[in-house]
Amino acid sequence: QVQLVESGGGLVQAGGSLRLSCAASGSIFSIGTMGWYRQAPGKQRELVATITTSGSTNSPTSLKGRFTISRDNAKNTIYLQMNSLKPEDTAVYYCSARVLTTPQAFWSDYWGQGTQVTVSS
């Protein structure tokens, strides 16, 4: 099995910064694109950013100036640097990864348990 564990969430004041981490472990033959998503109370889950193994990123234009995704392939870990945080950034942030567990298997998406980010005004 595959496990994704997020860390780094917490309570911060508006204008502050936070750095999230997500480490993938378990039965990983190959790992592909990883990403961050978030879900605020009463809202749909939305894309924050994704990153390929080669470092190509994708994120909504509205977040590109404040949020930066990065990864360490050797550690199967991704990060999300969040700057100039706003109260509307408050949400549960989830980590995802596309993983091939064995050569004969198929690619599947895995999700972490989520980490709470709360931004106070």
One Martini backbone bead per residue (centre of mass of N, CA, C, O) as a GRO file, in nm:
protein
  121
    1GLN     BB    1   0.102   0.033   0.007
    2VAL     BB    2   0.005   0.383   0.027
    3GLN     BB    3   0.150   0.679   0.176
    4LEU     BB    4   0.027   1.006   0.282
    5VAL     BB    5   0.201   1.274   0.459
    6GLU     BB    6   0.113   1.554   0.622
    7SER     BB    7   0.267   1.879   0.700
    8GLY     BB    8   0.251   2.220   0.858
    9GLY     BB    9   0.009   2.292   0.979
   10GLY     BB   10  -0.206   2.576   1.097
   11LEU     BB   11  -0.182   2.882   1.275
   12VAL     BB   12  -0.224   3.203   1.115
   13GLN     BB   13  -0.166   3.512   1.013
   14ALA     BB   14  -0.226   3.751   0.824
   15GLY     BB   15   0.060   3.753   0.601
   16GLY     BB   16   0.173   3.493   0.640
   17SER     BB   17   0.357   3.181   0.668
   18LEU     BB   18   0.374   2.848   0.503
   19ARG     BB   19   0.494   2.497   0.521
   20LEU     BB   20   0.434   2.218   0.334
   21SER     BB   21   0.429   1.856   0.365
   22CYS     BB   22   0.484   1.548   0.154
   23ALA     BB   23   0.505   1.196   0.213
   24ALA     BB   24   0.589   0.912   0.033
   25SER     BB   25   0.496   0.563   0.092
   26GLY     BB   26   0.577   0.225   0.017
   27SER     BB   27   0.439   0.081  -0.273
   28ILE     BB   28   0.689   0.209  -0.488
   29PHE     BB   29   0.785   0.203  -0.817
   30SER     BB   30   0.629   0.466  -0.920
   31ILE     BB   31   0.628   0.829  -0.948
   32GLY     BB   32   0.449   1.106  -1.024
   33THR     BB   33   0.235   1.321  -0.999
   34MET     BB   34   0.197   1.592  -0.774
   35GLY     BB   35  -0.027   1.744  -0.515
   36TRP     BB   36  -0.244   2.021  -0.430
   37TYR     BB   37  -0.534   2.051  -0.221
   38ARG     BB   38  -0.850   2.217  -0.132
   39GLN     BB   39  -1.095   2.251   0.153
   40ALA     BB   40  -1.363   2.427   0.237
   41PRO     BB   41  -1.623   2.501   0.404
   42GLY     BB   42  -1.877   2.439   0.172
   43LYS     BB   43  -1.667   2.349  -0.044
   44GLN     BB   44  -1.489   2.271  -0.304
   45ARG     BB   45  -1.248   2.108  -0.437
   46GLU     BB   46  -0.919   2.245  -0.510
   47LEU     BB   47  -0.669   2.354  -0.692
   48VAL     BB   48  -0.330   2.448  -0.633
   49ALA     BB   49  -0.098   2.220  -0.720
   50THR     BB   50   0.135   2.083  -0.958
   51ILE     BB   51   0.397   1.817  -1.007
   52THR     BB   52   0.641   1.687  -1.175
   53THR     BB   53   0.933   1.507  -1.200
   54SER     BB   54   1.061   1.758  -1.377
   55GLY     BB   55   0.903   2.038  -1.255
   56SER     BB   56   0.629   2.081  -1.363
   57THR     BB   57   0.376   2.330  -1.333
   58ASN     BB   58   0.038   2.377  -1.180
   59SER     BB   59  -0.180   2.669  -1.150
   60PRO     BB   60  -0.361   2.905  -1.051
   61THR     BB   61  -0.338   3.234  -1.111
   62SER     BB   62  -0.436   3.331  -0.818
   63LEU     BB   63  -0.171   3.161  -0.676
   64LYS     BB   64   0.117   3.207  -0.806
   65GLY     BB   65   0.220   3.457  -0.621
   66ARG     BB   66   0.203   3.276  -0.327
   67PHE     BB   67   0.235   2.984  -0.443
   68THR     BB   68   0.476   2.704  -0.400
   69ILE     BB   69   0.591   2.427  -0.571
   70SER     BB   70   0.775   2.127  -0.470
   71ARG     BB   71   1.048   1.873  -0.508
   72ASP     BB   72   1.175   1.543  -0.388
   73ASN     BB   73   1.251   1.257  -0.543
   74ALA     BB   74   1.426   1.102  -0.330
   75LYS     BB   75   1.171   1.147  -0.106
   76ASN     BB   76   0.881   1.171  -0.207
   77THR     BB   77   0.848   1.499  -0.193
   78ILE     BB   78   0.639   1.775  -0.112
   79TYR     BB   79   0.578   2.132  -0.142
   80LEU     BB   80   0.424   2.431   0.025
   81GLN     BB   81   0.455   2.766  -0.032
   82MET     BB   82   0.304   3.014   0.183
   83ASN     BB   83   0.210   3.345   0.113
   84SER     BB   84   0.020   3.590   0.203
   85LEU     BB   85  -0.203   3.514   0.387
   86LYS     BB   86  -0.553   3.439   0.392
   87PRO     BB   87  -0.856   3.366   0.517
   88GLU     BB   88  -0.942   3.218   0.237
   89ASP     BB   89  -0.715   2.982   0.288
   90THR     BB   90  -0.891   2.832   0.458
   91ALA     BB   91  -0.815   2.478   0.497
   92VAL     BB   92  -0.791   2.165   0.368
   93TYR     BB   93  -0.490   2.003   0.289
   94TYR     BB   94  -0.411   1.798   0.006
   95CYS     BB   95  -0.240   1.513  -0.092
   96SER     BB   96  -0.108   1.390  -0.410
   97ALA     BB   97  -0.058   1.072  -0.607
   98ARG     BB   98   0.095   0.907  -0.872
   99VAL     BB   99   0.098   0.540  -0.870
  100LEU     BB  100   0.325   0.263  -0.912
  101THR     BB  101   0.353  -0.043  -0.752
  102THR     BB  102   0.379  -0.215  -1.021
  103PRO     BB  103   0.453  -0.303  -1.342
  104GLN     BB  104   0.153  -0.459  -1.372
  105ALA     BB  105   0.014  -0.224  -1.297
  106PHE     BB  106  -0.170   0.064  -1.229
  107TRP     BB  107  -0.240   0.377  -1.222
  108SER     BB  108  -0.276   0.566  -0.911
  109ASP     BB  109  -0.454   0.757  -0.681
  110TYR     BB  110  -0.343   0.935  -0.392
  111TRP     BB  111  -0.426   1.023  -0.044
  112GLY     BB  112  -0.432   1.217   0.212
  113GLN     BB  113  -0.565   1.337   0.521
  114GLY     BB  114  -0.475   1.612   0.587
  115THR     BB  115  -0.429   1.972   0.655
  116GLN     BB  116  -0.471   2.235   0.865
  117VAL     BB  117  -0.556   2.573   0.761
  118THR     BB  118  -0.536   2.879   0.954
  119VAL     BB  119  -0.653   3.218   0.895
  120SER     BB  120  -0.625   3.508   1.057
  121SER     BB  121  -0.747   3.856   1.090
   0.00000   0.00000   0.00000
